[in-house]
Amino acid sequence: MGKAALTVVESKPRFYYGYIIVALSFTAMFAALGIRGTFGTFVTPWEEYFSVSRVSVSIVSFFSLFIYGISLVVAGRLADKIGPRKVLTYSMVLISFCLLGSYFAESIWHIFILYGFIGSIGFGFASNITVSVAIVRWFKEKKGLMISIVVVGMAAGPMICTPLNVYLIEKIGWKWLFVLYGGVYALLLIPLFALFFRDHPKSDQLDEGNNTKIKEKPTKDAVFTIFRYPITWVIITTYFICGFTDVGLIYTHLVPLGEGMGYSRSLVGNAMLVYGISNIVGTIAVGYITDRFSNKKLLSILFIIRIIALLLLLNTDQPVLLFTFAILYGCTDIATIAPFTMVCSKIFGINRMGSAFGMVSFFHQIGAAFGSLIPGFLFSVSLNYISTLWLCIILLLASAILIQTINVKQKLD
């Protein structure tokens, strides 16, 4: 009598849709920062086209970052209420309207409204605040790594678009560049997020790597109570300085700063490309280290590296030193998001992290706004950026010391 053969069929694991959410979130970061993070490439063209001063363009940047900061708070609340999918879709609608509408701009105040107001709301809606709400819902154990991968898009956008902008502005002008980008946003990105983004997994979907059902907890409404605690203001102050010295200084003034040193726009554009590559490497490395090292010490180290890079920039008269600055400073830029996010999640709690971190990030953008405005005024007085660089060095030193006073074990009620 023959033995019955037993065939065992192993079912292949189902692909986890959360990785599609990560890819789309990365795309949102790339799309938003590809425009907002390359503001410096538009400074000189707008000065020439509209016959305005550096201060006038700096005011546009200041207002843009201020509105961007407010929209972060709104985006965090909306993401909790209506879901990240709608918020990201609305952001692409606003950005595409900003870009396409700018073709008809004939005065700097048109840019003030289109880019500074409408576009900046879109930039804020497509921020790490919005996508972090989705990432937290889709992932558990891999949450930190996924957030780091997503925010790499914030570095990749300026890295790719800065040299691309410089090249295309010379070839077709900034207006047709905006039309080109606007068409991509309107025809591709709007339907992409509207149709394929998901706010949270279905009840039967499991978190990849955790194998537990994901349950969504209600967000507390009394998020403004965080401002009653001194620790909140310590975080706000350090994040303000962070914004002043990265988004404000670098993305608004590094290109004209390099031009003022006698470097060509193409050379500065290549330096920004290196800056972006270093930003990506630094973000991934710090994201990996964040779960294994003190977040406070890590932030202080990043601020000290910025100080060293700025000291190099103060004494640079050779392209090699400009690229060295780009490598050092670049590796600290968006890399600060992961440790700051972890600090906030430990202190404010996961349930209200989106809303609380959104409000904290508002002050980061206020810092960025002043970091774009004040250097413009200082430049108008001295016709160089030396005083600005020394101001940033002093602020970063204070921030590196101040961050060490935070007690991450103190969880707010």
Tab-separated table of C-alpha atoms in Angstrom:
chain	number	residue	atom	x	y	z
A	1	MET	CA	0.000	0.000	0.000
A	2	GLY	CA	1.553	3.255	-1.116
A	3	LYS	CA	2.045	6.175	1.182
A	4	ALA	CA	0.016	9.258	0.445
A	5	ALA	CA	2.185	12.179	-0.460
A	6	LEU	CA	1.592	15.313	1.546
A	7	THR	CA	2.217	18.548	-0.291
A	8	VAL	CA	2.698	21.658	1.789
A	9	VAL	CA	1.957	24.893	0.005
A	10	GLU	CA	3.502	27.931	1.637
A	11	SER	CA	1.527	31.082	1.129
A	12	LYS	CA	3.569	34.093	0.203
A	13	PRO	CA	3.256	36.998	2.591
A	14	ARG	CA	0.864	39.656	1.405
A	15	PHE	CA	2.497	42.918	0.361
A	16	TYR	CA	2.003	45.537	3.036
A	17	TYR	CA	0.355	48.688	1.651
A	18	GLY	CA	2.100	50.777	4.286
A	19	TYR	CA	5.172	50.825	2.058
A	20	ILE	CA	3.095	52.512	-0.654
A	21	ILE	CA	2.162	55.126	1.951
A	22	VAL	CA	5.859	55.642	2.683
A	23	ALA	CA	6.597	56.100	-1.045
A	24	LEU	CA	3.727	58.568	-1.471
A	25	SER	CA	4.748	60.441	1.682
A	26	PHE	CA	8.291	60.679	0.334
A	27	THR	CA	6.861	62.055	-2.918
A	28	ALA	CA	4.870	64.682	-1.005
A	29	MET	CA	8.006	65.831	0.833
A	30	PHE	CA	9.977	65.929	-2.406
A	31	ALA	CA	7.276	67.906	-4.208
A	32	ALA	CA	6.769	70.500	-1.467
A	33	LEU	CA	10.436	71.107	-0.601
A	34	GLY	CA	11.426	70.950	-4.255
A	35	ILE	CA	9.716	74.346	-4.563
A	36	ARG	CA	9.895	75.806	-1.049
A	37	GLY	CA	13.445	74.605	-0.434
A	38	THR	CA	14.801	76.181	-3.620
A	39	PHE	CA	13.623	79.719	-2.911
A	40	GLY	CA	17.204	80.951	-3.197
A	41	THR	CA	17.265	80.125	-6.908
A	42	PHE	CA	14.460	82.637	-7.504
A	43	VAL	CA	15.983	85.538	-5.518
A	44	THR	CA	18.166	87.043	-8.244
A	45	PRO	CA	15.697	86.363	-11.122
A	46	TRP	CA	12.867	88.049	-9.182
A	47	GLU	CA	15.098	91.008	-8.285
A	48	GLU	CA	15.898	91.499	-11.954
A	49	TYR	CA	12.409	90.825	-13.367
A	50	PHE	CA	10.471	92.961	-10.876
A	51	SER	CA	13.272	95.535	-10.327
A	52	VAL	CA	13.177	95.148	-6.540
A	53	SER	CA	15.795	94.920	-3.780
A	54	ARG	CA	17.049	91.931	-1.811
A	55	VAL	CA	14.985	93.143	1.161
A	56	SER	CA	11.769	92.985	-0.881
A	57	VAL	CA	12.411	89.386	-1.897
A	58	SER	CA	13.420	88.545	1.686
A	59	ILE	CA	10.070	89.896	2.868
A	60	VAL	CA	8.329	87.487	0.498
A	61	SER	CA	10.360	84.655	2.012
A	62	PHE	CA	9.615	85.845	5.552
A	63	PHE	CA	5.880	86.003	4.912
A	64	SER	CA	5.978	82.669	3.093
A	65	LEU	CA	7.669	80.926	6.012
A	66	PHE	CA	5.318	82.584	8.501
A	67	ILE	CA	2.279	81.296	6.600
A	68	TYR	CA	4.034	77.951	6.202
A	69	GLY	CA	4.414	77.763	9.972
A	70	ILE	CA	0.750	78.543	10.620
A	71	SER	CA	-0.294	75.968	8.037
A	72	LEU	CA	1.713	73.309	9.903
A	73	VAL	CA	-0.539	73.775	12.923
A	74	VAL	CA	-3.646	73.658	10.735
A	75	ALA	CA	-2.327	70.640	8.823
A	76	GLY	CA	-1.706	68.718	12.037
A	77	ARG	CA	-5.252	69.323	13.233
A	78	LEU	CA	-6.777	68.580	9.830
A	79	ALA	CA	-4.776	65.374	9.512
A	80	ASP	CA	-6.253	64.240	12.830
A	81	LYS	CA	-9.780	65.286	11.830
A	82	ILE	CA	-10.206	64.542	8.099
A	83	GLY	CA	-7.143	62.418	7.400
A	84	PRO	CA	-3.785	62.950	5.654
A	85	ARG	CA	-5.123	61.923	2.217
A	86	LYS	CA	-7.392	64.955	1.857
A	87	VAL	CA	-4.792	67.299	3.359
A	88	LEU	CA	-2.113	66.139	0.895
A	89	THR	CA	-4.519	66.368	-2.042
A	90	TYR	CA	-5.496	69.918	-1.081
A	91	SER	CA	-1.802	70.801	-0.783
A	92	MET	CA	-1.102	69.733	-4.368
A	93	VAL	CA	-4.081	71.764	-5.605
A	94	LEU	CA	-2.774	74.880	-3.845
A	95	ILE	CA	0.824	74.436	-5.019
A	96	SER	CA	-0.208	73.857	-8.633
A	97	PHE	CA	-2.412	76.984	-8.530
A	98	CYS	CA	0.523	78.961	-7.107
A	99	LEU	CA	2.891	77.795	-9.837
A	100	LEU	CA	0.556	78.161	-12.802
A	101	GLY	CA	-0.791	81.496	-11.560
A	102	SER	CA	2.733	82.911	-11.199
A	103	TYR	CA	3.060	82.940	-14.985
A	104	PHE	CA	0.781	85.992	-14.966
A	105	ALA	CA	2.680	87.807	-12.191
A	106	GLU	CA	3.839	91.271	-13.187
A	107	SER	CA	4.633	92.703	-9.758
A	108	ILE	CA	6.366	91.416	-6.638
A	109	TRP	CA	3.101	91.661	-4.712
A	110	HIS	CA	1.630	89.075	-7.096
A	111	ILE	CA	4.391	86.707	-5.959
A	112	PHE	CA	3.667	87.780	-2.392
A	113	ILE	CA	0.094	86.490	-2.740
A	114	LEU	CA	0.644	83.475	-4.999
A	115	TYR	CA	3.862	82.097	-3.535
A	116	GLY	CA	3.925	83.738	-0.116
A	117	PHE	CA	0.312	82.930	0.798
A	118	ILE	CA	-1.412	80.355	-1.421
A	119	GLY	CA	1.648	78.267	-2.214
A	120	SER	CA	2.918	78.371	1.363
A	121	ILE	CA	-0.321	76.911	2.692
A	122	GLY	CA	0.193	74.083	0.216
A	123	PHE	CA	3.822	73.626	1.339
A	124	GLY	CA	2.688	73.392	4.963
A	125	PHE	CA	-0.088	70.927	4.210
A	126	ALA	CA	2.436	68.636	2.445
A	127	SER	CA	4.767	68.555	5.437
A	128	ASN	CA	6.300	65.945	7.694
A	129	ILE	CA	3.574	66.836	10.229
A	130	THR	CA	0.844	65.542	7.909
A	131	VAL	CA	2.582	62.398	6.755
A	132	SER	CA	3.821	61.531	10.256
A	133	VAL	CA	0.175	61.063	11.266
A	134	ALA	CA	-0.192	58.422	8.544
A	135	ILE	CA	3.162	56.771	9.300
A	136	VAL	CA	2.307	56.438	12.999
A	137	ARG	CA	-0.986	54.783	12.049
A	138	TRP	CA	0.565	52.355	9.557
A	139	PHE	CA	3.710	51.368	11.462
A	140	LYS	CA	4.701	50.496	14.997
A	141	GLU	CA	8.164	48.999	15.405
A	142	LYS	CA	9.520	50.528	12.194
A	143	LYS	CA	8.031	53.940	12.834
A	144	GLY	CA	11.338	55.757	13.389
A	145	LEU	CA	12.961	54.262	10.318
A	146	MET	CA	9.948	54.992	8.117
A	147	ILE	CA	9.818	58.626	9.269
A	148	SER	CA	13.523	58.990	8.443
A	149	ILE	CA	12.975	57.540	4.973
A	150	VAL	CA	10.039	59.875	4.364
A	151	VAL	CA	11.835	63.049	5.450
A	152	VAL	CA	14.697	62.179	3.098
A	153	GLY	CA	12.303	63.540	0.485
A	154	MET	CA	12.707	66.944	2.114
A	155	ALA	CA	16.409	66.766	1.293
A	156	ALA	CA	16.026	65.128	-2.104
A	157	GLY	CA	13.660	67.855	-3.351
A	158	PRO	CA	16.114	70.774	-2.993
A	159	MET	CA	19.038	68.538	-3.988
A	160	ILE	CA	17.508	67.702	-7.359
A	161	CYS	CA	15.585	70.893	-8.023
A	162	THR	CA	18.260	73.469	-7.119
A	163	PRO	CA	20.679	72.683	-9.993
A	164	LEU	CA	17.685	71.888	-12.219
A	165	ASN	CA	16.135	75.289	-11.445
A	166	VAL	CA	19.406	77.096	-12.111
A	167	TYR	CA	19.744	75.365	-15.495
A	168	LEU	CA	16.121	75.777	-16.593
A	169	ILE	CA	15.856	79.406	-15.448
A	170	GLU	CA	18.802	80.226	-17.702
A	171	LYS	CA	17.214	78.309	-20.604
A	172	ILE	CA	13.481	79.105	-20.369
A	173	GLY	CA	13.091	81.655	-17.562
A	174	TRP	CA	11.501	81.305	-14.138
A	175	LYS	CA	7.924	81.770	-15.416
A	176	TRP	CA	7.991	78.837	-17.817
A	177	LEU	CA	9.757	76.809	-15.142
A	178	PHE	CA	6.756	77.392	-12.863
A	179	VAL	CA	4.371	76.421	-15.672
A	180	LEU	CA	6.318	73.198	-16.227
A	181	TYR	CA	6.248	72.298	-12.539
A	182	GLY	CA	2.627	73.385	-12.177
A	183	GLY	CA	1.559	71.045	-14.958
A	184	VAL	CA	3.237	68.091	-13.250
A	185	TYR	CA	1.520	68.881	-9.952
A	186	ALA	CA	-1.899	69.355	-11.542
A	187	LEU	CA	-1.877	66.394	-13.922
A	188	LEU	CA	0.088	63.850	-11.910
A	189	LEU	CA	0.340	64.565	-8.195
A	190	ILE	CA	-3.244	65.643	-7.458
A	191	PRO	CA	-4.817	62.399	-8.776
A	192	LEU	CA	-1.952	60.345	-7.313
A	193	PHE	CA	-2.720	61.364	-3.726
A	194	ALA	CA	-6.490	61.531	-4.182
A	195	LEU	CA	-6.693	57.977	-5.537
A	196	PHE	CA	-3.918	56.008	-3.883
A	197	PHE	CA	-3.159	57.485	-0.466
A	198	ARG	CA	-4.817	55.772	2.523
A	199	ASP	CA	-5.240	57.379	5.935
A	200	HIS	CA	-4.931	54.145	7.901
A	201	PRO	CA	-4.904	50.383	7.348
A	202	LYS	CA	-8.112	48.369	7.261
A	203	SER	CA	-9.027	46.541	10.443
A	204	ASP	CA	-7.736	43.247	9.083
A	205	GLN	CA	-4.355	44.625	8.019
A	206	LEU	CA	-1.396	44.086	10.294
A	207	ASP	CA	1.537	46.300	10.987
A	208	GLU	CA	4.543	44.968	9.108
A	209	GLY	CA	7.077	43.600	11.557
A	210	ASN	CA	4.763	43.924	14.548
A	211	ASN	CA	1.925	41.524	13.620
A	212	THR	CA	-0.619	43.269	15.806
A	213	LYS	CA	-3.749	44.997	14.711
A	214	ILE	CA	-3.437	48.720	14.560
A	215	LYS	CA	-5.944	50.553	16.669
A	216	GLU	CA	-6.401	54.265	16.390
A	217	LYS	CA	-6.810	56.182	19.607
A	218	PRO	CA	-8.627	59.480	19.805
A	219	THR	CA	-6.557	62.617	19.844
A	220	LYS	CA	-6.897	64.845	22.879
A	221	ASP	CA	-8.344	68.235	22.085
A	222	ALA	CA	-6.620	70.194	24.865
A	223	VAL	CA	-3.294	70.322	23.059
A	224	PHE	CA	-2.748	73.984	23.899
A	225	THR	CA	-2.104	72.976	27.504
A	226	ILE	CA	1.440	72.017	26.486
A	227	PHE	CA	2.348	75.708	26.563
A	228	ARG	CA	1.865	75.760	30.332
A	229	TYR	CA	5.068	73.771	30.845
A	230	PRO	CA	8.588	75.291	30.765
A	231	ILE	CA	9.934	72.211	28.944
A	232	THR	CA	7.716	73.069	25.975
A	233	TRP	CA	9.318	76.491	25.673
A	234	VAL	CA	12.804	74.984	25.848
A	235	ILE	CA	11.898	72.740	22.904
A	236	ILE	CA	10.320	75.693	21.087
A	237	THR	CA	13.427	77.866	21.561
A	238	THR	CA	15.835	75.234	20.264
A	239	TYR	CA	13.561	74.411	17.331
A	240	PHE	CA	13.238	78.142	16.554
A	241	ILE	CA	17.028	78.396	16.322
A	242	CYS	CA	17.134	75.242	14.235
A	243	GLY	CA	14.719	76.792	11.720
A	244	PHE	CA	16.622	80.095	11.727
A	245	THR	CA	19.864	78.367	10.790
A	246	ASP	CA	18.631	75.831	8.237
A	247	VAL	CA	15.491	76.707	6.265
A	248	GLY	CA	15.846	80.443	6.863
A	249	LEU	CA	19.560	80.846	6.206
A	250	ILE	CA	20.360	78.052	3.766
A	251	TYR	CA	17.312	77.786	1.520
A	252	THR	CA	16.883	81.542	1.154
A	253	HIS	CA	20.408	82.971	1.282
A	254	LEU	CA	23.028	80.336	0.458
A	255	VAL	CA	22.711	80.786	-3.316
A	256	PRO	CA	23.024	84.613	-3.223
A	257	LEU	CA	25.688	84.261	-0.496
A	258	GLY	CA	27.764	82.099	-2.827
A	259	GLU	CA	27.201	84.523	-5.692
A	260	GLY	CA	28.425	87.355	-3.450
A	261	MET	CA	31.633	85.406	-2.853
A	262	GLY	CA	32.260	85.402	-6.587
A	263	TYR	CA	31.144	81.854	-7.321
A	264	SER	CA	29.063	81.180	-10.423
A	265	ARG	CA	25.413	80.130	-10.087
A	266	SER	CA	26.242	76.738	-11.558
A	267	LEU	CA	28.990	76.161	-8.970
A	268	VAL	CA	26.665	77.125	-6.123
A	269	GLY	CA	23.994	74.905	-7.643
A	270	ASN	CA	26.457	71.989	-7.622
A	271	ALA	CA	27.324	72.788	-4.004
A	272	MET	CA	23.619	72.568	-3.181
A	273	LEU	CA	23.528	69.214	-4.959
A	274	VAL	CA	26.318	67.995	-2.672
A	275	TYR	CA	24.449	69.574	0.242
A	276	GLY	CA	21.370	67.534	-0.675
A	277	ILE	CA	23.313	64.268	-0.962
A	278	SER	CA	24.914	64.887	2.420
A	279	ASN	CA	21.478	65.760	3.783
A	280	ILE	CA	20.096	62.405	2.654
A	281	VAL	CA	23.030	60.431	4.064
A	282	GLY	CA	22.939	62.360	7.334
A	283	THR	CA	19.182	61.954	7.716
A	284	ILE	CA	19.287	58.187	7.230
A	285	ALA	CA	22.307	57.797	9.524
A	286	VAL	CA	20.823	59.939	12.273
A	287	GLY	CA	17.460	58.203	11.877
A	288	TYR	CA	19.198	54.891	12.527
A	289	ILE	CA	21.149	56.271	15.483
A	290	THR	CA	18.126	58.026	17.009
A	291	ASP	CA	16.695	54.817	18.486
A	292	ARG	CA	20.095	53.843	19.940
A	293	PHE	CA	21.525	57.088	21.296
A	294	SER	CA	20.499	59.976	23.521
A	295	ASN	CA	18.389	62.329	21.404
A	296	LYS	CA	19.548	65.352	23.424
A	297	LYS	CA	23.232	64.600	22.911
A	298	LEU	CA	22.612	63.844	19.260
A	299	LEU	CA	20.965	67.237	18.698
A	300	SER	CA	23.830	69.038	20.473
A	301	ILE	CA	26.350	67.227	18.261
A	302	LEU	CA	24.420	68.241	15.146
A	303	PHE	CA	24.361	71.892	16.261
A	304	ILE	CA	28.114	71.831	16.958
A	305	ILE	CA	28.771	70.422	13.481
A	306	ARG	CA	26.783	73.357	12.076
A	307	ILE	CA	28.997	75.760	14.024
A	308	ILE	CA	32.152	74.182	12.593
A	309	ALA	CA	30.720	74.388	9.070
A	310	LEU	CA	29.802	78.066	9.479
A	311	LEU	CA	33.305	78.859	10.714
A	312	LEU	CA	34.617	77.256	7.527
A	313	LEU	CA	32.231	79.333	5.433
A	314	LEU	CA	33.453	82.510	7.137
A	315	ASN	CA	36.993	81.814	5.978
A	316	THR	CA	36.333	80.202	2.632
A	317	ASP	CA	37.744	81.665	-0.548
A	318	GLN	CA	38.097	78.399	-2.438
A	319	PRO	CA	35.442	76.161	-4.002
A	320	VAL	CA	36.729	73.106	-2.100
A	321	LEU	CA	35.876	74.783	1.209
A	322	LEU	CA	32.407	75.671	-0.065
A	323	PHE	CA	31.805	72.001	-0.849
A	324	THR	CA	33.235	71.002	2.554
A	325	PHE	CA	30.719	73.332	4.161
A	326	ALA	CA	27.958	71.755	2.067
A	327	ILE	CA	28.917	68.272	3.273
A	328	LEU	CA	29.144	69.189	6.955
A	329	TYR	CA	26.107	71.449	7.178
A	330	GLY	CA	24.064	69.262	4.872
A	331	CYS	CA	24.388	66.200	7.097
A	332	THR	CA	22.766	68.151	9.966
A	333	ASP	CA	19.865	69.804	8.147
A	334	ILE	CA	16.788	67.577	7.990
A	335	ALA	CA	18.588	65.054	10.205
A	336	THR	CA	17.390	67.058	13.223
A	337	ILE	CA	13.757	66.081	12.526
A	338	ALA	CA	14.076	62.482	13.722
A	339	PRO	CA	15.564	63.247	17.183
A	340	PHE	CA	13.231	66.230	17.653
A	341	THR	CA	10.268	64.015	16.728
A	342	MET	CA	11.335	61.372	19.221
A	343	VAL	CA	11.827	63.962	21.973
A	344	CYS	CA	8.351	65.370	21.325
A	345	SER	CA	6.722	61.933	21.150
A	346	LYS	CA	8.222	61.005	24.522
A	347	ILE	CA	7.163	64.248	26.185
A	348	PHE	CA	3.792	64.939	24.544
A	349	GLY	CA	2.717	61.340	23.905
A	350	ILE	CA	1.837	59.614	20.639
A	351	ASN	CA	-1.903	60.345	20.862
A	352	ARG	CA	-1.424	64.093	20.469
A	353	MET	CA	1.970	64.100	18.763
A	354	GLY	CA	0.570	65.308	15.437
A	355	SER	CA	-1.151	68.362	16.878
A	356	ALA	CA	1.528	69.108	19.489
A	357	PHE	CA	4.452	68.657	17.109
A	358	GLY	CA	2.591	70.757	14.555
A	359	MET	CA	2.445	73.651	16.991
A	360	VAL	CA	6.087	73.199	18.000
A	361	SER	CA	7.032	73.111	14.309
A	362	PHE	CA	5.220	76.416	13.856
A	363	PHE	CA	7.991	78.033	15.884
A	364	HIS	CA	10.586	76.259	13.737
A	365	GLN	CA	9.077	78.022	10.739
A	366	ILE	CA	8.892	81.333	12.604
A	367	GLY	CA	12.606	80.900	13.195
A	368	ALA	CA	13.003	80.127	9.495
A	369	ALA	CA	11.016	83.251	8.629
A	370	PHE	CA	13.305	85.458	10.703
A	371	GLY	CA	16.276	83.518	9.353
A	372	SER	CA	15.272	84.634	5.875
A	373	LEU	CA	14.337	88.225	6.793
A	374	ILE	CA	17.119	89.311	9.180
A	375	PRO	CA	19.995	88.277	6.864
A	376	GLY	CA	18.309	90.315	4.134
A	377	PHE	CA	18.345	93.428	6.302
A	378	LEU	CA	21.898	92.796	7.511
A	379	PHE	CA	22.996	92.351	3.900
A	380	SER	CA	21.405	95.678	2.941
A	381	VAL	CA	23.523	97.388	5.616
A	382	SER	CA	26.890	95.669	5.141
A	383	LEU	CA	26.515	94.166	1.626
A	384	ASN	CA	27.788	90.817	2.970
A	385	TYR	CA	26.667	87.944	5.193
A	386	ILE	CA	29.472	87.981	7.777
A	387	SER	CA	27.339	89.391	10.604
A	388	THR	CA	24.608	86.873	9.788
A	389	LEU	CA	27.013	83.932	10.001
A	390	TRP	CA	28.333	85.076	13.404
A	391	LEU	CA	24.776	85.520	14.652
A	392	CYS	CA	23.961	81.947	13.628
A	393	ILE	CA	27.084	80.619	15.356
A	394	ILE	CA	26.095	82.284	18.651
A	395	LEU	CA	22.511	81.023	18.421
A	396	LEU	CA	23.604	77.451	17.654
A	397	LEU	CA	25.991	77.418	20.603
A	398	ALA	CA	23.183	78.565	22.908
A	399	SER	CA	20.867	75.916	21.441
A	400	ALA	CA	23.429	73.111	21.916
A	401	ILE	CA	23.623	74.000	25.608
A	402	LEU	CA	19.904	74.612	26.115
A	403	ILE	CA	18.799	71.274	24.634
A	404	GLN	CA	20.663	69.451	27.402
A	405	THR	CA	18.286	70.871	30.029
A	406	ILE	CA	15.351	68.861	28.620
A	407	ASN	CA	14.174	65.922	30.710
A	408	VAL	CA	12.761	63.433	28.217
A	409	LYS	CA	11.360	61.332	31.064
A	410	GLN	CA	8.984	64.156	31.945
A	411	LYS	CA	5.790	63.249	30.072
A	412	LEU	CA	3.186	65.999	30.094
A	413	ASP	CA	-0.377	65.324	31.193
